[in-house]
């Protein structure tokens, strides 16, 4: 039994199959092309970003997971995740499902992805039905038998109100600073690279998604900490 974290599967400079990389050591330990064991990818959704066929846009974890499977074609693979996929492109690393290739309507994953994306939600549902009916997908949930819960409404008091207000004002100030920075960066890029090339150097939507994501995590932790004494 070998347990390895995802970070350990990536080389120092990214994914590499050199003999010194941890990924190469794992492949050798499994037996490479003659491996016959079971490879379990827990929290498999961490590998959902595999990019295109030439790895453009792929995460290091996604690339390592795919390379591990390709290097050990005889080893069985199990993908375990509580949030498997929300889009067809997130299934790119699950090469052993058999959703494409010989005996299937689509030759490779890119062809399957294109067909499902054109078909929309109905096509995604067909993929899920196929996976369930052919035994590729098994869904389980924790049982709540014998448990009970009750809802309690908590009112913020005194110092908590002040803390929440100060936090909100801080995030408003950071939002303004970030907006000013992005606008200044856009002006600089327009002046030096031209208006059409701004998006190549600055991804405003990605920056804002990261900002709102961190803000959401912050307020979630703040509110949870305020409710501890009442739990």
PDB file of C-alpha atoms in Angstrom:
ATOM      1  CA  UNK A   1       0.000   0.000   0.000  1.00  0.00           C
ATOM      2  CA  UNK A   2       1.387   3.376  -1.039  1.00  0.00           C
ATOM      3  CA  UNK A   3      -0.272   6.642  -0.001  1.00  0.00           C
ATOM      4  CA  UNK A   4       0.870   9.759  -1.832  1.00  0.00           C
ATOM      5  CA  UNK A   5      -0.400  13.339  -1.714  1.00  0.00           C
ATOM      6  CA  UNK A   6      -1.201  15.119  -4.950  1.00  0.00           C
ATOM      7  CA  UNK A   7       1.572  17.662  -4.438  1.00  0.00           C
ATOM      8  CA  UNK A   8       4.126  14.840  -4.205  1.00  0.00           C
ATOM      9  CA  UNK A   9       3.153  13.620  -7.671  1.00  0.00           C
ATOM     10  CA  UNK A  10       4.358  16.849  -9.271  1.00  0.00           C
ATOM     11  CA  UNK A  11       7.973  17.553 -10.122  1.00  0.00           C
ATOM     12  CA  UNK A  12       9.809  20.607  -8.854  1.00  0.00           C
ATOM     13  CA  UNK A  13       9.389  22.361 -12.204  1.00  0.00           C
ATOM     14  CA  UNK A  14       5.990  20.865 -12.984  1.00  0.00           C
ATOM     15  CA  UNK A  15       5.087  17.391 -14.120  1.00  0.00           C
ATOM     16  CA  UNK A  16       8.029  15.365 -15.316  1.00  0.00           C
ATOM     17  CA  UNK A  17       8.702  11.726 -16.043  1.00  0.00           C
ATOM     18  CA  UNK A  18      12.400  11.902 -15.221  1.00  0.00           C
ATOM     19  CA  UNK A  19      13.716   9.211 -12.912  1.00  0.00           C
ATOM     20  CA  UNK A  20      14.129  11.749 -10.102  1.00  0.00           C
ATOM     21  CA  UNK A  21      10.494  12.885 -10.012  1.00  0.00           C
ATOM     22  CA  UNK A  22       8.083  11.526  -7.414  1.00  0.00           C
ATOM     23  CA  UNK A  23       5.622  10.665 -10.184  1.00  0.00           C
ATOM     24  CA  UNK A  24       8.224   8.480 -11.915  1.00  0.00           C
ATOM     25  CA  UNK A  25       9.009   6.756  -8.610  1.00  0.00           C
ATOM     26  CA  UNK A  26       5.322   5.976  -8.060  1.00  0.00           C
ATOM     27  CA  UNK A  27       4.982   4.598 -11.581  1.00  0.00           C
ATOM     28  CA  UNK A  28       8.039   2.405 -11.064  1.00  0.00           C
ATOM     29  CA  UNK A  29       6.713   1.184  -7.695  1.00  0.00           C
ATOM     30  CA  UNK A  30       3.385   0.256  -9.285  1.00  0.00           C
ATOM     31  CA  UNK A  31       5.123  -1.660 -12.042  1.00  0.00           C
ATOM     32  CA  UNK A  32       4.650   0.680 -14.991  1.00  0.00           C
ATOM     33  CA  UNK A  33       3.201  -1.052 -18.043  1.00  0.00           C
ATOM     34  CA  UNK A  34       2.850  -4.303 -16.078  1.00  0.00           C
ATOM     35  CA  UNK A  35       1.142  -2.768 -13.034  1.00  0.00           C
ATOM     36  CA  UNK A  36      -1.881  -4.777 -11.910  1.00  0.00           C
ATOM     37  CA  UNK A  37      -2.957  -3.116  -8.671  1.00  0.00           C
ATOM     38  CA  UNK A  38      -5.637  -0.547  -7.866  1.00  0.00           C
ATOM     39  CA  UNK A  39      -4.962   3.184  -8.078  1.00  0.00           C
ATOM     40  CA  UNK A  40      -7.425   5.230  -6.005  1.00  0.00           C
ATOM     41  CA  UNK A  41      -7.672   8.942  -6.697  1.00  0.00           C
ATOM     42  CA  UNK A  42      -9.306  10.441  -3.604  1.00  0.00           C
ATOM     43  CA  UNK A  43     -10.649  13.993  -3.936  1.00  0.00           C
ATOM     44  CA  UNK A  44     -10.319  13.295  -7.657  1.00  0.00           C
ATOM     45  CA  UNK A  45     -11.929  16.607  -8.653  1.00  0.00           C
ATOM     46  CA  UNK A  46      -8.589  18.261  -7.887  1.00  0.00           C
ATOM     47  CA  UNK A  47      -7.454  16.879 -11.259  1.00  0.00           C
ATOM     48  CA  UNK A  48     -10.410  18.246 -13.238  1.00  0.00           C
ATOM     49  CA  UNK A  49      -8.351  20.798 -15.177  1.00  0.00           C
ATOM     50  CA  UNK A  50      -6.584  18.780 -17.871  1.00  0.00           C
ATOM     51  CA  UNK A  51      -6.744  21.467 -20.550  1.00  0.00           C
ATOM     52  CA  UNK A  52      -6.584  20.553 -24.230  1.00  0.00           C
ATOM     53  CA  UNK A  53      -4.650  17.757 -25.906  1.00  0.00           C
ATOM     54  CA  UNK A  54      -1.385  19.716 -25.706  1.00  0.00           C
ATOM     55  CA  UNK A  55      -1.889  20.508 -21.969  1.00  0.00           C
ATOM     56  CA  UNK A  56      -2.759  24.164 -22.583  1.00  0.00           C
ATOM     57  CA  UNK A  57      -4.634  25.336 -19.482  1.00  0.00           C
ATOM     58  CA  UNK A  58      -3.948  22.098 -17.602  1.00  0.00           C
ATOM     59  CA  UNK A  59      -3.133  22.057 -13.895  1.00  0.00           C
ATOM     60  CA  UNK A  60      -0.044  20.183 -12.719  1.00  0.00           C
ATOM     61  CA  UNK A  61      -2.237  17.836 -10.699  1.00  0.00           C
ATOM     62  CA  UNK A  62      -4.455  17.071 -13.684  1.00  0.00           C
ATOM     63  CA  UNK A  63      -1.471  16.380 -15.894  1.00  0.00           C
ATOM     64  CA  UNK A  64       0.140  14.113 -13.291  1.00  0.00           C
ATOM     65  CA  UNK A  65      -3.061  12.085 -12.844  1.00  0.00           C
ATOM     66  CA  UNK A  66      -3.397  11.540 -16.604  1.00  0.00           C
ATOM     67  CA  UNK A  67       0.272  10.603 -17.007  1.00  0.00           C
ATOM     68  CA  UNK A  68       0.045   8.128 -14.134  1.00  0.00           C
ATOM     69  CA  UNK A  69      -2.896   6.364 -15.770  1.00  0.00           C
ATOM     70  CA  UNK A  70      -1.240   6.268 -19.179  1.00  0.00           C
ATOM     71  CA  UNK A  71       1.990   4.874 -17.719  1.00  0.00           C
ATOM     72  CA  UNK A  72       0.118   2.064 -15.918  1.00  0.00           C
ATOM     73  CA  UNK A  73      -2.477   0.891 -18.491  1.00  0.00           C
ATOM     74  CA  UNK A  74      -3.098  -2.459 -16.754  1.00  0.00           C
ATOM     75  CA  UNK A  75      -3.799  -0.978 -13.290  1.00  0.00           C
ATOM     76  CA  UNK A  76      -7.426  -0.453 -12.278  1.00  0.00           C
ATOM     77  CA  UNK A  77      -8.444   3.103 -11.341  1.00  0.00           C
ATOM     78  CA  UNK A  78     -11.053   4.365  -8.891  1.00  0.00           C
ATOM     79  CA  UNK A  79     -12.091   8.024  -8.829  1.00  0.00           C
ATOM     80  CA  UNK A  80     -13.562   9.163  -5.505  1.00  0.00           C
ATOM     81  CA  UNK A  81     -15.045  12.635  -5.100  1.00  0.00           C
ATOM     82  CA  UNK A  82     -17.956  14.353  -3.387  1.00  0.00           C
ATOM     83  CA  UNK A  83     -18.065  16.912  -6.216  1.00  0.00           C
ATOM     84  CA  UNK A  84     -17.223  14.914  -9.311  1.00  0.00           C
ATOM     85  CA  UNK A  85     -18.015  17.384 -12.103  1.00  0.00           C
ATOM     86  CA  UNK A  86     -20.212  20.309 -13.046  1.00  0.00           C
ATOM     87  CA  UNK A  87     -19.120  20.439 -16.695  1.00  0.00           C
ATOM     88  CA  UNK A  88     -18.115  17.740 -19.168  1.00  0.00           C
ATOM     89  CA  UNK A  89     -14.586  19.142 -19.367  1.00  0.00           C
ATOM     90  CA  UNK A  90     -14.094  18.181 -15.721  1.00  0.00           C
ATOM     91  CA  UNK A  91     -14.196  14.490 -16.717  1.00  0.00           C
ATOM     92  CA  UNK A  92     -11.115  14.768 -18.924  1.00  0.00           C
ATOM     93  CA  UNK A  93      -8.804  13.013 -16.462  1.00  0.00           C
ATOM     94  CA  UNK A  94     -11.156   9.999 -16.045  1.00  0.00           C
ATOM     95  CA  UNK A  95      -9.667   8.085 -18.944  1.00  0.00           C
ATOM     96  CA  UNK A  96     -10.710   4.663 -17.617  1.00  0.00           C
ATOM     97  CA  UNK A  97     -14.457   5.323 -17.715  1.00  0.00           C
ATOM     98  CA  UNK A  98     -14.652   4.234 -21.325  1.00  0.00           C
ATOM     99  CA  UNK A  99     -16.952   7.069 -22.384  1.00  0.00           C
ATOM    100  CA  UNK A 100     -15.004   7.450 -25.622  1.00  0.00           C
ATOM    101  CA  UNK A 101     -12.801   5.333 -27.840  1.00  0.00           C
ATOM    102  CA  UNK A 102     -13.397   1.928 -29.493  1.00  0.00           C
ATOM    103  CA  UNK A 103     -17.047   0.893 -29.385  1.00  0.00           C
ATOM    104  CA  UNK A 104     -18.224   4.408 -28.541  1.00  0.00           C
ATOM    105  CA  UNK A 105     -19.695   7.142 -30.769  1.00  0.00           C
ATOM    106  CA  UNK A 106     -16.758   9.467 -30.066  1.00  0.00           C
ATOM    107  CA  UNK A 107     -13.113   8.717 -30.841  1.00  0.00           C
ATOM    108  CA  UNK A 108     -11.542  10.768 -28.055  1.00  0.00           C
ATOM    109  CA  UNK A 109     -12.481  13.010 -25.152  1.00  0.00           C
ATOM    110  CA  UNK A 110     -12.262  16.248 -27.137  1.00  0.00           C
ATOM    111  CA  UNK A 111     -14.848  14.912 -29.586  1.00  0.00           C
ATOM    112  CA  UNK A 112     -17.096  13.809 -26.713  1.00  0.00           C
ATOM    113  CA  UNK A 113     -16.664  17.148 -24.984  1.00  0.00           C
ATOM    114  CA  UNK A 114     -17.651  19.064 -28.107  1.00  0.00           C
ATOM    115  CA  UNK A 115     -20.793  16.965 -28.586  1.00  0.00           C
ATOM    116  CA  UNK A 116     -21.924  17.313 -24.978  1.00  0.00           C
ATOM    117  CA  UNK A 117     -21.251  21.048 -24.847  1.00  0.00           C
ATOM    118  CA  UNK A 118     -23.353  21.507 -27.972  1.00  0.00           C
ATOM    119  CA  UNK A 119     -26.120  19.367 -26.450  1.00  0.00           C
ATOM    120  CA  UNK A 120     -26.237  21.364 -23.222  1.00  0.00           C
ATOM    121  CA  UNK A 121     -27.844  20.133 -20.004  1.00  0.00           C
ATOM    122  CA  UNK A 122     -29.764  17.325 -21.708  1.00  0.00           C
ATOM    123  CA  UNK A 123     -26.516  15.849 -23.041  1.00  0.00           C
ATOM    124  CA  UNK A 124     -24.908  16.045 -19.595  1.00  0.00           C
ATOM    125  CA  UNK A 125     -27.872  14.162 -18.153  1.00  0.00           C
ATOM    126  CA  UNK A 126     -27.450  11.469 -20.802  1.00  0.00           C
ATOM    127  CA  UNK A 127     -23.798  11.090 -19.806  1.00  0.00           C
ATOM    128  CA  UNK A 128     -24.807  10.687 -16.142  1.00  0.00           C
ATOM    129  CA  UNK A 129     -27.503   8.131 -17.057  1.00  0.00           C
ATOM    130  CA  UNK A 130     -24.986   6.161 -19.132  1.00  0.00           C
ATOM    131  CA  UNK A 131     -22.474   6.132 -16.298  1.00  0.00           C
ATOM    132  CA  UNK A 132     -25.058   4.922 -13.779  1.00  0.00           C
ATOM    133  CA  UNK A 133     -26.573   2.256 -16.042  1.00  0.00           C
ATOM    134  CA  UNK A 134     -23.179   0.804 -17.016  1.00  0.00           C
ATOM    135  CA  UNK A 135     -21.793   0.744 -13.483  1.00  0.00           C
ATOM    136  CA  UNK A 136     -19.252   3.503 -13.927  1.00  0.00           C
ATOM    137  CA  UNK A 137     -20.866   5.734 -11.317  1.00  0.00           C
ATOM    138  CA  UNK A 138     -21.909   4.937  -7.768  1.00  0.00           C
ATOM    139  CA  UNK A 139     -23.392   7.615  -5.517  1.00  0.00           C
ATOM    140  CA  UNK A 140     -23.549   7.311  -1.747  1.00  0.00           C
ATOM    141  CA  UNK A 141     -24.658   9.618   1.076  1.00  0.00           C
ATOM    142  CA  UNK A 142     -24.117   9.602   4.813  1.00  0.00           C
ATOM    143  CA  UNK A 143     -27.101   8.368   6.789  1.00  0.00           C
ATOM    144  CA  UNK A 144     -28.826  10.719   9.231  1.00  0.00           C
ATOM    145  CA  UNK A 145     -30.666   7.887  10.961  1.00  0.00           C
ATOM    146  CA  UNK A 146     -30.807   8.428  14.727  1.00  0.00           C
ATOM    147  CA  UNK A 147     -29.739  12.073  14.504  1.00  0.00           C
ATOM    148  CA  UNK A 148     -31.641  15.248  15.293  1.00  0.00           C
ATOM    149  CA  UNK A 149     -31.081  18.952  14.862  1.00  0.00           C
ATOM    150  CA  UNK A 150     -32.737  22.248  15.625  1.00  0.00           C
ATOM    151  CA  UNK A 151     -32.366  25.726  14.171  1.00  0.00           C
ATOM    152  CA  UNK A 152     -31.395  28.648  16.362  1.00  0.00           C
ATOM    153  CA  UNK A 153     -31.381  32.280  15.300  1.00  0.00           C
ATOM    154  CA  UNK A 154     -28.419  34.226  16.633  1.00  0.00           C
ATOM    155  CA  UNK A 155     -28.354  38.003  16.906  1.00  0.00           C
ATOM    156  CA  UNK A 156     -25.025  39.827  16.725  1.00  0.00           C
ATOM    157  CA  UNK A 157     -24.323  41.816  19.863  1.00  0.00           C
ATOM    158  CA  UNK A 158     -21.995  44.611  20.909  1.00  0.00           C
ATOM    159  CA  UNK A 159     -18.424  43.858  19.880  1.00  0.00           C
ATOM    160  CA  UNK A 160     -19.629  41.415  17.221  1.00  0.00           C
ATOM    161  CA  UNK A 161     -21.557  44.149  15.421  1.00  0.00           C
ATOM    162  CA  UNK A 162     -18.523  46.423  15.536  1.00  0.00           C
ATOM    163  CA  UNK A 163     -16.267  43.633  14.260  1.00  0.00           C
ATOM    164  CA  UNK A 164     -18.591  42.786  11.370  1.00  0.00           C
ATOM    165  CA  UNK A 165     -18.995  46.457  10.429  1.00  0.00           C
ATOM    166  CA  UNK A 166     -15.221  47.001  10.481  1.00  0.00           C
ATOM    167  CA  UNK A 167     -14.714  43.911   8.330  1.00  0.00           C
ATOM    168  CA  UNK A 168     -17.292  45.093   5.784  1.00  0.00           C
ATOM    169  CA  UNK A 169     -15.663  48.528   5.605  1.00  0.00           C
ATOM    170  CA  UNK A 170     -12.235  46.910   5.144  1.00  0.00           C
ATOM    171  CA  UNK A 171     -13.445  44.804   2.225  1.00  0.00           C
ATOM    172  CA  UNK A 172     -15.138  47.837   0.653  1.00  0.00           C
ATOM    173  CA  UNK A 173     -11.835  49.704   0.863  1.00  0.00           C
ATOM    174  CA  UNK A 174      -9.929  46.764  -0.648  1.00  0.00           C
ATOM    175  CA  UNK A 175     -12.490  46.517  -3.447  1.00  0.00           C
ATOM    176  CA  UNK A 176     -11.939  50.173  -4.295  1.00  0.00           C
ATOM    177  CA  UNK A 177      -8.147  49.795  -4.228  1.00  0.00           C
ATOM    178  CA  UNK A 178      -8.326  46.715  -6.442  1.00  0.00           C
ATOM    179  CA  UNK A 179     -10.623  48.520  -8.884  1.00  0.00           C
ATOM    180  CA  UNK A 180      -8.262  51.486  -9.060  1.00  0.00           C
ATOM    181  CA  UNK A 181      -5.297  49.156  -9.622  1.00  0.00           C
ATOM    182  CA  UNK A 182      -7.009  47.261 -12.442  1.00  0.00           C
ATOM    183  CA  UNK A 183      -8.066  50.467 -14.157  1.00  0.00           C
ATOM    184  CA  UNK A 184      -4.522  51.832 -13.918  1.00  0.00           C
ATOM    185  CA  UNK A 185      -3.125  48.560 -15.257  1.00  0.00           C
ATOM    186  CA  UNK A 186      -5.553  48.683 -18.198  1.00  0.00           C
ATOM    187  CA  UNK A 187      -4.478  52.246 -19.040  1.00  0.00           C
ATOM    188  CA  UNK A 188      -0.824  51.206 -18.940  1.00  0.00           C
ATOM    189  CA  UNK A 189      -1.424  48.159 -21.169  1.00  0.00           C
ATOM    190  CA  UNK A 190      -3.461  50.191 -23.685  1.00  0.00           C
ATOM    191  CA  UNK A 191      -0.690  52.759 -23.902  1.00  0.00           C
ATOM    192  CA  UNK A 192       2.089  50.190 -24.348  1.00  0.00           C
ATOM    193  CA  UNK A 193       0.459  47.244 -26.126  1.00  0.00           C
ATOM    194  CA  UNK A 194      -2.694  48.624 -27.732  1.00  0.00           C
ATOM    195  CA  UNK A 195      -6.350  48.236 -26.770  1.00  0.00           C
ATOM    196  CA  UNK A 196      -6.765  44.873 -28.521  1.00  0.00           C
ATOM    197  CA  UNK A 197      -3.937  43.236 -26.569  1.00  0.00           C
ATOM    198  CA  UNK A 198      -5.032  44.202 -23.041  1.00  0.00           C
ATOM    199  CA  UNK A 199      -6.818  40.881 -22.417  1.00  0.00           C
ATOM    200  CA  UNK A 200      -3.638  38.954 -23.272  1.00  0.00           C
ATOM    201  CA  UNK A 201      -1.810  40.545 -20.362  1.00  0.00           C
ATOM    202  CA  UNK A 202      -4.590  41.083 -17.817  1.00  0.00           C
ATOM    203  CA  UNK A 203      -7.437  38.729 -16.873  1.00  0.00           C
ATOM    204  CA  UNK A 204      -9.792  41.030 -14.976  1.00  0.00           C
ATOM    205  CA  UNK A 205     -12.560  38.450 -14.577  1.00  0.00           C
ATOM    206  CA  UNK A 206     -10.170  35.923 -13.010  1.00  0.00           C
ATOM    207  CA  UNK A 207      -8.839  38.534 -10.587  1.00  0.00           C
ATOM    208  CA  UNK A 208     -12.345  39.508  -9.491  1.00  0.00           C
ATOM    209  CA  UNK A 209     -13.439  35.869  -9.080  1.00  0.00           C
ATOM    210  CA  UNK A 210     -10.471  35.293  -6.810  1.00  0.00           C
ATOM    211  CA  UNK A 211     -11.264  38.447  -4.844  1.00  0.00           C
ATOM    212  CA  UNK A 212     -14.928  37.519  -4.255  1.00  0.00           C
ATOM    213  CA  UNK A 213     -13.975  33.922  -3.474  1.00  0.00           C
ATOM    214  CA  UNK A 214     -11.573  35.005  -0.726  1.00  0.00           C
ATOM    215  CA  UNK A 215     -14.121  37.494   0.599  1.00  0.00           C
ATOM    216  CA  UNK A 216     -16.758  34.761   0.826  1.00  0.00           C
ATOM    217  CA  UNK A 217     -14.375  32.492   2.722  1.00  0.00           C
ATOM    218  CA  UNK A 218     -13.473  35.333   5.091  1.00  0.00           C
ATOM    219  CA  UNK A 219     -17.042  36.153   6.076  1.00  0.00           C
ATOM    220  CA  UNK A 220     -17.936  32.467   6.355  1.00  0.00           C
ATOM    221  CA  UNK A 221     -15.146  31.913   8.889  1.00  0.00           C
ATOM    222  CA  UNK A 222     -16.023  35.147  10.705  1.00  0.00           C
ATOM    223  CA  UNK A 223     -19.679  34.166  11.150  1.00  0.00           C
ATOM    224  CA  UNK A 224     -18.824  30.616  12.178  1.00  0.00           C
ATOM    225  CA  UNK A 225     -16.438  31.895  14.865  1.00  0.00           C
ATOM    226  CA  UNK A 226     -19.180  34.183  16.202  1.00  0.00           C
ATOM    227  CA  UNK A 227     -21.571  31.227  16.572  1.00  0.00           C
ATOM    228  CA  UNK A 228     -19.173  28.923  18.456  1.00  0.00           C
ATOM    229  CA  UNK A 229     -20.329  29.979  21.920  1.00  0.00           C
ATOM    230  CA  UNK A 230     -23.956  29.311  20.973  1.00  0.00           C
ATOM    231  CA  UNK A 231     -23.328  25.873  19.450  1.00  0.00           C
TER     232      UNK A 231
END
